[in-house]
Amino acid sequence: MLEHAVVIAGGGPTSLMLAGELALAGVDVAIVERRPNQEIVGSRAGGLSARTLEVLDQRGVVDRFLAEGQIAQVTGFAVTRLDISDFPTRHNYGLALRQKHIERIMAEWIGELPVTIYRGRELTGFAQDDTGVTLELSDGFKLRAGYFVGCDGGRSLVRKLAGIEFPGWDATTSNILAEAEMEVEPPLGVHRTALGMHAFGREEYEIHDGKVVFASEGPVNVMVTERNAGGTAEPTLGDLRQALIETCGTDYGIHSLRWISRFTDMSRQAAAYRKGRIFLAGDAAHVHSPVGGQGLNTGVQDAVNLGWKLAQVVKGISPESLLDTYHAERHPVAARVLRTTMAQVALQRTDDRTEALRDVVLELLAMREPRKKIAAEMSGLAIHYDLGEGHPLLGRRMPDLDLTTPDGRLRVYALLQNARPLLLNLGARGSLDIAPWSGRIQLVDASYDGAWELPALGAVSASTAVLIRPDGYVAWVGEGTPDGLREAMITWFGPPS
């Protein structure tokens, strides 16, 4: 039986990001993926949020994604686009890029790291004991893992076999997604009728001044709302034709189906993200309507939160209790995502009362402060982990400041590319002593004389020192004294050696 420190079930973006984080930390990690390769059939997520782009920037790979996607103001809430071009981040935009390309680029990056991938194999069962988890795979193969992470989607077998409850709300709307040929050209773009939203597009497109311009030929991508939300079987071409006729009055002569799927607004969240040595991340931990585009991004950020904590425990740096902070920090984030997606689905209804409510919400979001607050949340830039009272930076993402260091000009995110903790000393050189942690935490003396600004919050007071976790969130802020630094280092990066 082969053994790995960590095994991950599923090979999507959350899994790939987590594997990358663990590999960068020097942990033996493996992925079990039923697909023989990284190819995806069908349409899933369509882009990366500002915070996810920052996370990829922190690992030095964001340019690979930017080179293939289209930068645009794609952050939105229900039916309105929210401009974040005035936000204090290098990535004050979203990136339109289909999931098949996101996964391909991620897989290429992971291919450069020491990650084992067992392809063409499916998890069939597992047993947890005091020292690890034994996994059974579809071909009779067995693996042993110190820790096991389910990144195996909304129907997660890991979650079900672990006995973790998945409470939430049943579907109220159902949509069919498909790609097919049409004899009659449909009206490209997004439309709203009495039955709900529907849209037509093509695989190839460009974004000009915020507007999507689709290719003029080729198969058509279709999204159409079904009259009833109760369907559980895979949809058929007949179901799609019926939904198009009910919504549009015609099926546009649709034929030659390439793929078809269904999504709903079912909203559920795992009651626990951890059960002993078993963890859930991504869609295995939370499912919701795709409106707002937060699903893939939330999963990637789950992975970045869990990865360094798992690595430290595997390496004996931190106690097991550090792993409990994964649920404590990420469960509230996804709970808010469920709330915002449910609100957006409600605003997309087409009755007169909802139209009136939508008009009021659009008026509010046209105002500067409401726009900034909601846009910061939708773009992932407002994430705030509750690390106690203190400076506004505490528990929030570290801004990517341009620093002056003994090695020249450096960005903060360049210093995070090795996925190690960072203590940034902006006060007198030599004023902070972290000798017992020197093998774990990078200490960088630097100066910065620009403004400190956070999305939605605005300007905050300058700090003399900042302790930054590998996920880019601030664990301690120095305001002229080292008070609390030792405690923060013990909490997050283990007792002194």
Coordinates of C-alpha atoms in Angstrom, one line a residue:
M1 CA 0.0 0.0 0.0
L2 CA 1.4 3.4 -1.0
E3 CA 1.4 6.1 1.6
H4 CA 1.3 9.9 1.4
A5 CA 1.1 12.6 4.0
V6 CA -2.0 14.1 2.4
V7 CA -4.3 12.7 -0.2
I8 CA -7.0 14.8 -2.0
A9 CA -10.1 13.3 -3.6
G10 CA -11.0 15.2 -6.8
G11 CA -8.9 17.0 -9.4
G12 CA -10.7 20.4 -9.9
P13 CA -9.4 23.9 -9.1
T14 CA -9.7 23.6 -5.3
S15 CA -7.8 20.3 -5.3
L16 CA -5.1 21.6 -7.6
M17 CA -4.6 24.8 -5.5
L18 CA -4.4 22.8 -2.3
A19 CA -1.9 20.3 -3.8
G20 CA 0.2 23.3 -4.9
E21 CA 0.2 24.8 -1.5
L22 CA 1.2 21.6 0.2
A23 CA 3.9 20.8 -2.4
L24 CA 5.4 24.3 -1.9
A25 CA 5.5 23.6 1.8
G26 CA 7.5 20.4 1.2
V27 CA 4.6 18.0 2.1
D28 CA 4.1 14.7 0.2
V29 CA 0.7 15.1 -1.4
A30 CA -1.3 13.1 -3.9
I31 CA -4.5 13.6 -5.9
V32 CA -7.0 10.9 -6.8
E33 CA -9.0 11.9 -9.9
R34 CA -11.5 9.8 -11.9
R35 CA -10.9 11.7 -15.2
P36 CA -8.0 10.4 -17.3
N37 CA -6.8 13.9 -18.0
Q38 CA -7.7 17.5 -17.1
E39 CA -10.3 18.0 -19.9
I40 CA -13.8 19.2 -18.9
V41 CA -16.9 18.6 -21.0
G42 CA -19.4 21.4 -20.6
S43 CA -19.5 24.8 -19.1
R44 CA -18.8 25.6 -15.5
A45 CA -17.2 28.6 -13.8
G46 CA -16.4 31.5 -16.1
G47 CA -13.7 33.6 -14.3
L48 CA -11.5 34.6 -11.5
S49 CA -12.2 37.3 -8.9
A50 CA -9.8 40.0 -7.8
R51 CA -8.9 38.2 -4.6
T52 CA -8.2 34.9 -6.4
L53 CA -6.0 36.8 -8.8
E54 CA -4.1 38.2 -5.8
V55 CA -3.7 34.7 -4.3
L56 CA -2.3 33.5 -7.6
D57 CA 0.0 36.6 -7.7
Q58 CA 1.2 35.6 -4.2
R59 CA 2.4 32.4 -5.7
G60 CA 4.0 34.0 -8.8
V61 CA 1.7 32.4 -11.4
V62 CA -1.0 35.0 -12.0
D63 CA 0.6 36.1 -15.3
R64 CA -0.2 32.7 -16.8
F65 CA -3.9 33.2 -16.2
L66 CA -3.9 36.9 -17.3
A67 CA -2.2 35.9 -20.6
E68 CA -5.2 33.8 -21.6
G69 CA -8.2 35.5 -20.0
Q70 CA -9.8 38.9 -20.6
I71 CA -9.6 41.6 -18.0
A72 CA -12.9 43.3 -17.4
Q73 CA -15.2 44.7 -14.7
V74 CA -17.1 41.5 -14.3
T75 CA -17.8 41.8 -10.6
G76 CA -21.6 42.1 -10.2
F77 CA -24.6 41.6 -8.0
A78 CA -27.7 40.0 -9.5
V79 CA -28.4 42.1 -12.6
T80 CA -25.9 45.0 -12.1
R81 CA -22.2 45.2 -12.8
L82 CA -20.1 46.7 -10.0
D83 CA -17.0 48.6 -11.0
I84 CA -14.0 48.0 -8.8
S85 CA -11.4 50.0 -10.8
D86 CA -11.0 52.4 -7.9
F87 CA -10.1 49.7 -5.4
P88 CA -6.6 49.7 -3.9
T89 CA -5.3 46.5 -5.5
R90 CA -3.1 45.7 -8.5
H91 CA -6.0 43.5 -9.6
N92 CA -8.9 45.9 -9.5
Y93 CA -10.9 43.8 -12.0
G94 CA -12.1 40.3 -12.7
L95 CA -10.7 37.9 -15.3
A96 CA -13.1 36.3 -17.8
L97 CA -11.7 32.8 -18.4
R98 CA -13.5 29.5 -18.7
Q99 CA -13.0 26.8 -16.1
K100 CA -11.4 24.4 -18.6
H101 CA -8.6 26.9 -19.2
I102 CA -8.3 27.7 -15.5
E103 CA -7.9 24.0 -14.7
R104 CA -5.4 23.4 -17.6
I105 CA -3.2 26.3 -16.5
M106 CA -3.4 25.1 -12.9
A107 CA -2.5 21.6 -13.8
E108 CA 0.5 22.8 -15.8
W109 CA 1.7 24.6 -12.7
I110 CA 1.1 21.6 -10.5
G111 CA 3.0 19.5 -13.0
E112 CA 6.1 21.5 -12.2
L113 CA 5.8 20.6 -8.5
P114 CA 6.3 17.3 -6.7
V115 CA 2.6 16.2 -6.7
T116 CA 1.5 12.6 -7.4
I117 CA -1.8 12.3 -9.4
Y118 CA -3.6 9.0 -9.6
R119 CA -5.7 9.5 -12.7
G120 CA -8.5 7.3 -14.0
R121 CA -9.3 6.1 -10.5
E122 CA -12.3 6.8 -8.3
L123 CA -12.7 6.7 -4.5
T124 CA -15.0 3.9 -3.4
G125 CA -14.5 4.0 0.4
F126 CA -12.2 4.9 3.3
A127 CA -11.6 4.1 6.9
Q128 CA -10.2 6.6 9.4
D129 CA -8.2 5.6 12.5
D130 CA -6.0 7.3 15.1
T131 CA -3.0 7.7 12.8
G132 CA -4.5 8.2 9.3
V133 CA -7.0 7.2 6.6
T134 CA -7.0 4.1 4.4
L135 CA -8.6 4.7 1.0
E136 CA -10.1 2.2 -1.3
L137 CA -10.1 3.0 -5.1
S138 CA -12.2 1.7 -7.9
D139 CA -9.6 -0.7 -9.3
G140 CA -9.0 -2.3 -5.9
F141 CA -5.9 -0.1 -5.3
K142 CA -5.4 1.1 -1.7
L143 CA -3.7 4.3 -0.4
R144 CA -2.8 5.4 3.0
A145 CA -3.0 9.1 4.0
G146 CA -2.1 10.9 7.2
Y147 CA -4.8 13.4 6.3
F148 CA -7.6 13.2 3.6
V149 CA -9.3 16.1 1.9
G150 CA -12.6 15.8 0.0
C151 CA -12.5 18.2 -3.0
D152 CA -14.9 15.9 -4.8
G153 CA -17.8 18.3 -5.6
G154 CA -21.3 19.0 -4.5
R155 CA -22.3 15.3 -4.4
S156 CA -19.1 14.6 -2.4
L157 CA -18.7 10.9 -1.5
V158 CA -16.2 11.9 1.1
R159 CA -18.7 14.1 2.9
K160 CA -21.4 11.4 2.7
L161 CA -19.2 8.6 4.0
A162 CA -17.7 10.8 6.7
G163 CA -21.3 11.3 7.9
I164 CA -21.1 15.1 7.8
E165 CA -24.5 16.8 7.5
F166 CA -25.2 19.1 4.6
P167 CA -28.1 21.4 5.7
G168 CA -29.5 24.2 3.7
W169 CA -32.3 25.0 1.2
D170 CA -33.7 23.0 -1.6
A171 CA -33.9 24.4 -5.2
T172 CA -36.5 26.9 -6.2
T173 CA -35.2 27.4 -9.7
S174 CA -33.6 25.1 -12.3
N175 CA -31.7 25.9 -15.4
I176 CA -30.5 23.8 -18.4
L177 CA -27.0 24.5 -19.8
A178 CA -26.0 23.1 -23.2
E179 CA -24.0 23.5 -26.3
A180 CA -25.6 22.6 -29.6
E181 CA -26.2 23.7 -33.2
M182 CA -29.2 25.9 -34.1
E183 CA -30.8 26.3 -37.5
V184 CA -32.0 29.8 -36.6
E185 CA -29.6 32.3 -35.0
P186 CA -30.9 33.1 -31.5
P187 CA -30.6 36.6 -29.9
L188 CA -27.2 36.5 -28.3
G189 CA -26.8 37.8 -24.8
V190 CA -28.8 37.6 -21.5
H191 CA -32.5 38.0 -21.5
R192 CA -35.3 38.0 -18.9
T193 CA -38.8 36.9 -19.4
A194 CA -41.8 36.0 -17.3
L195 CA -40.4 32.5 -16.8
G196 CA -36.9 33.7 -15.8
M197 CA -33.4 34.3 -17.2
H198 CA -32.1 32.8 -20.4
A199 CA -29.0 33.4 -22.4
F200 CA -27.3 32.5 -25.7
G201 CA -23.6 32.8 -26.5
R202 CA -20.7 31.1 -28.2
E203 CA -17.4 29.6 -26.9
E204 CA -15.3 32.3 -28.5
Y205 CA -16.0 35.9 -27.4
E206 CA -14.3 39.2 -26.7
I207 CA -15.1 41.9 -24.1
H208 CA -15.2 45.5 -25.4
D209 CA -16.0 48.4 -23.0
G210 CA -17.6 45.9 -20.6
K211 CA -19.8 44.3 -23.3
V212 CA -19.4 40.7 -24.5
V213 CA -19.1 40.3 -28.2
F214 CA -19.6 36.7 -29.3
A215 CA -18.2 35.0 -32.4
S216 CA -20.7 35.1 -35.3
E217 CA -20.5 31.4 -36.1
G218 CA -20.2 28.0 -34.4
P219 CA -22.3 26.1 -32.0
V220 CA -24.4 28.0 -29.5
N221 CA -24.1 27.9 -25.7
V222 CA -27.6 28.0 -24.2
M223 CA -28.9 28.7 -20.7
V224 CA -32.6 28.5 -20.1
T225 CA -34.8 28.4 -17.0
E226 CA -37.0 25.4 -16.6
R227 CA -40.7 25.8 -15.6
N228 CA -40.2 23.4 -12.7
A229 CA -37.3 23.0 -10.3
G230 CA -37.8 19.4 -9.4
G231 CA -35.8 17.6 -12.1
T232 CA -33.1 15.3 -10.8
A233 CA -32.2 13.1 -13.8
E234 CA -29.8 14.3 -16.5
P235 CA -31.6 16.6 -18.9
T236 CA -32.2 15.6 -22.5
L237 CA -32.4 17.4 -25.8
G238 CA -36.2 17.1 -25.5
D239 CA -36.2 18.8 -22.1
L240 CA -34.1 21.7 -23.6
R241 CA -36.5 22.1 -26.6
Q242 CA -39.5 22.2 -24.3
A243 CA -37.8 24.8 -22.0
L244 CA -36.9 27.0 -25.1
I245 CA -40.4 26.8 -26.5
E246 CA -41.9 27.7 -23.2
T247 CA -39.5 30.6 -22.6
C248 CA -38.8 31.9 -26.2
G249 CA -41.7 30.5 -28.2
T250 CA -39.3 28.5 -30.4
D251 CA -36.5 26.0 -30.1
Y252 CA -34.5 27.7 -32.9
G253 CA -34.2 24.4 -34.6
I254 CA -31.7 23.1 -32.0
H255 CA -29.9 19.9 -32.9
S256 CA -26.5 18.1 -32.7
L257 CA -26.2 18.4 -28.9
R258 CA -22.5 18.5 -27.7
W259 CA -23.2 18.4 -24.0
I260 CA -26.0 19.2 -21.6
S261 CA -26.3 19.7 -17.8
R262 CA -28.5 21.3 -15.2
F263 CA -27.9 23.6 -12.3
T264 CA -30.2 24.9 -9.6
D265 CA -30.1 27.4 -6.8
M266 CA -30.0 24.7 -4.1
S267 CA -27.9 26.2 -1.3
R268 CA -26.2 23.9 1.3
Q269 CA -23.2 24.0 3.5
A270 CA -21.4 21.3 5.4
A271 CA -22.1 21.4 9.1
A272 CA -18.4 20.7 9.8
Y273 CA -15.4 21.2 7.5
R274 CA -13.3 18.8 9.6
K275 CA -13.9 15.4 11.1
G276 CA -10.7 14.1 12.6
R277 CA -8.3 13.6 9.8
I278 CA -10.9 14.3 7.1
F279 CA -11.5 17.7 5.6
L280 CA -13.9 19.2 3.0
A281 CA -13.1 22.1 0.7
G282 CA -14.7 23.7 -2.4
D283 CA -18.1 22.4 -3.6
A284 CA -17.9 19.4 -1.2
A285 CA -18.2 22.0 1.6
H286 CA -20.7 24.4 0.0
V287 CA -23.0 24.5 -3.0
H288 CA -25.2 27.4 -4.2
S289 CA -26.4 29.1 -7.4
P290 CA -23.6 30.1 -9.8
V291 CA -25.0 33.7 -10.0
G292 CA -22.2 36.1 -8.9
G293 CA -19.4 33.7 -9.9
Q294 CA -18.2 33.0 -6.4
G295 CA -18.1 29.2 -6.3
L296 CA -14.7 28.3 -7.8
N297 CA -13.1 31.4 -6.2
T298 CA -14.4 30.4 -2.7
G299 CA -13.0 26.9 -3.2
V300 CA -9.6 28.1 -4.3
Q301 CA -9.5 30.3 -1.2
D302 CA -10.5 27.4 1.0
A303 CA -7.5 25.6 -0.3
V304 CA -5.1 28.5 0.4
N305 CA -6.4 28.7 4.0
L306 CA -6.1 25.0 4.7
G307 CA -2.9 24.2 2.9
W308 CA -0.3 26.0 5.1
K309 CA -2.1 24.9 8.3
L310 CA -2.1 21.2 7.2
A311 CA 1.6 21.5 6.2
Q312 CA 2.6 22.8 9.6
V313 CA 0.8 20.1 11.4
V314 CA 2.2 17.3 9.1
K315 CA 5.7 18.7 9.7
G316 CA 5.2 18.8 13.5
I317 CA 5.6 22.6 13.7
S318 CA 2.1 23.3 15.0
P319 CA -0.3 21.3 17.2
E320 CA -3.4 19.6 15.7
S321 CA -5.6 22.4 17.2
L322 CA -4.4 24.7 14.4
L323 CA -6.5 22.7 12.0
D324 CA -9.7 23.7 13.8
T325 CA -9.1 27.3 12.6
Y326 CA -9.9 26.1 9.1
H327 CA -13.6 25.6 9.8
A328 CA -13.7 28.6 12.2
E329 CA -12.4 30.9 9.4
R330 CA -13.8 29.5 6.2
H331 CA -17.3 28.3 7.3
P332 CA -18.5 32.0 8.0
V333 CA -17.1 33.1 4.6
A334 CA -19.1 30.5 2.7
A335 CA -22.2 31.2 4.8
R336 CA -22.0 34.8 3.5
V337 CA -21.6 33.5 0.0
L338 CA -24.7 31.4 0.3
R339 CA -26.5 34.5 1.6
T340 CA -25.4 36.7 -1.2
T341 CA -26.3 34.1 -3.9
M342 CA -29.7 33.5 -2.4
A343 CA -30.3 37.3 -2.4
Q344 CA -29.3 37.5 -6.1
V345 CA -31.5 34.7 -7.1
A346 CA -34.4 36.4 -5.4
L347 CA -33.7 39.6 -7.2
Q348 CA -33.7 37.8 -10.6
R349 CA -37.4 36.8 -10.3
T350 CA -39.6 38.4 -12.8
D351 CA -42.8 39.3 -10.9
D352 CA -43.8 43.0 -10.5
R353 CA -42.9 43.1 -6.8
T354 CA -39.4 41.8 -7.5
E355 CA -39.0 44.3 -10.3
A356 CA -39.8 47.0 -7.8
L357 CA -37.3 45.7 -5.3
R358 CA -34.6 45.3 -8.0
D359 CA -35.1 49.0 -9.0
V360 CA -34.5 50.0 -5.3
V361 CA -31.4 47.8 -5.0
L362 CA -30.0 49.2 -8.2
E363 CA -30.4 52.7 -6.9
L364 CA -28.6 51.8 -3.8
L365 CA -25.7 50.1 -5.6
A366 CA -25.3 53.2 -7.8
M367 CA -24.2 55.0 -4.6
R368 CA -20.5 55.0 -3.8
E369 CA -20.5 53.4 -0.3
P370 CA -23.0 50.6 -0.9
R371 CA -21.3 49.8 -4.2
K372 CA -17.9 49.6 -2.5
K373 CA -19.2 47.4 0.3
I374 CA -21.0 44.9 -1.9
A375 CA -18.3 44.9 -4.6
A376 CA -15.6 44.2 -2.0
E377 CA -17.6 41.2 -0.8
M378 CA -18.3 39.9 -4.3
S379 CA -14.7 40.2 -5.4
G380 CA -13.4 38.4 -2.3
L381 CA -11.4 41.5 -1.2
A382 CA -13.5 42.1 2.0
I383 CA -12.8 38.7 3.6
H384 CA -12.1 39.3 7.3
Y385 CA -11.1 36.5 9.7
D386 CA -12.0 37.2 13.3
L387 CA -8.6 37.3 15.0
G388 CA -9.7 39.6 17.8
E389 CA -9.7 43.3 18.4
G390 CA -7.0 45.5 17.0
H391 CA -5.7 47.3 14.0
P392 CA -8.1 47.2 10.9
L393 CA -5.5 45.1 9.0
L394 CA -5.8 42.3 11.6
G395 CA -7.4 39.2 9.9
R396 CA -7.6 41.0 6.5
R397 CA -5.6 40.5 3.3
M398 CA -2.2 42.2 3.3
P399 CA -2.0 45.0 0.7
D400 CA 0.7 44.4 -2.0
L401 CA 2.9 47.4 -1.0
D402 CA 5.9 48.5 -3.0
L403 CA 8.7 48.1 -0.4
T404 CA 12.3 49.4 -0.3
T405 CA 14.5 46.6 1.1
P406 CA 18.2 46.0 1.4
D407 CA 17.8 43.9 -1.8
G408 CA 16.1 46.7 -3.6
R409 CA 12.5 47.4 -4.5
L410 CA 10.2 44.5 -3.8
R411 CA 6.4 43.9 -3.7
V412 CA 5.0 42.2 -0.6
Y413 CA 3.4 39.5 -2.8
A414 CA 6.8 38.6 -4.2
L415 CA 8.0 37.8 -0.7
L416 CA 5.1 35.4 -0.3
Q417 CA 5.8 33.3 -3.4
N418 CA 7.6 30.6 -1.4
A419 CA 4.4 30.1 0.7
R420 CA 6.2 30.9 4.0
P421 CA 5.2 33.2 6.8
L422 CA 6.6 36.7 6.6
L423 CA 7.4 39.3 9.3
L424 CA 7.7 42.7 7.7
N425 CA 9.7 45.1 9.9
L426 CA 9.0 48.7 8.8
G427 CA 10.6 50.2 12.0
A428 CA 14.2 50.4 13.1
R429 CA 16.4 47.6 11.7
G430 CA 17.1 44.9 14.3
S431 CA 14.2 46.0 16.5
L432 CA 12.4 42.6 16.3
D433 CA 14.0 39.4 17.6
I434 CA 12.5 36.2 16.2
A435 CA 15.5 33.9 16.6
P436 CA 13.5 30.9 17.9
W437 CA 11.3 31.1 14.8
S438 CA 14.0 32.1 12.3
G439 CA 13.8 28.8 10.5
R440 CA 10.0 29.2 9.9
I441 CA 9.4 32.9 9.4
Q442 CA 11.1 35.2 7.0
L443 CA 12.1 38.5 8.6
V444 CA 12.4 41.3 6.1
D445 CA 13.5 44.8 7.1
A446 CA 11.9 47.3 4.7
S447 CA 10.6 50.8 4.5
Y448 CA 7.3 52.1 3.0
D449 CA 6.2 55.7 2.9
G450 CA 3.0 55.4 0.8
A451 CA -0.7 55.3 1.9
W452 CA -2.2 52.2 3.6
E453 CA -5.6 51.6 2.1
L454 CA -8.1 48.7 2.3
P455 CA -10.9 48.0 -0.2
A456 CA -14.3 49.4 1.1
L457 CA -12.7 50.5 4.4
G458 CA -10.4 53.2 2.9
A459 CA -7.3 54.6 4.6
V460 CA -5.9 52.9 7.7
S461 CA -3.0 54.0 10.0
A462 CA 0.5 52.9 9.0
S463 CA 2.1 50.0 10.9
T464 CA 5.6 49.6 12.1
A465 CA 5.5 45.8 11.6
V466 CA 3.2 43.2 10.1
L467 CA 3.2 39.4 10.6
I468 CA 1.7 37.8 7.5
R469 CA 0.5 34.2 7.2
P470 CA 1.3 32.2 4.0
D471 CA -2.2 32.8 2.8
G472 CA -1.6 36.5 2.7
Y473 CA -3.7 37.4 5.8
V474 CA -2.4 39.5 8.6
A475 CA -1.9 37.7 11.9
W476 CA -0.4 40.5 14.0
V477 CA 0.1 44.3 13.5
G478 CA 2.9 46.2 15.3
E479 CA 2.2 49.8 16.2
G480 CA 5.5 50.9 17.7
T481 CA 6.0 48.0 20.1
P482 CA 6.4 44.2 19.8
D483 CA 3.5 43.6 22.2
G484 CA 1.6 40.4 21.2
L485 CA 4.1 39.3 18.6
R486 CA 5.4 36.3 20.5
E487 CA 1.9 35.1 21.2
A488 CA 0.9 35.5 17.6
M489 CA 3.9 33.5 16.4
I490 CA 3.1 30.7 18.8
T491 CA -0.5 30.7 17.8
W492 CA 0.1 30.5 14.1
F493 CA 3.6 29.2 13.6
G494 CA 4.2 26.9 16.6
P495 CA 6.1 27.1 19.8
P496 CA 9.7 28.4 19.8
S497 CA 12.3 25.8 18.7

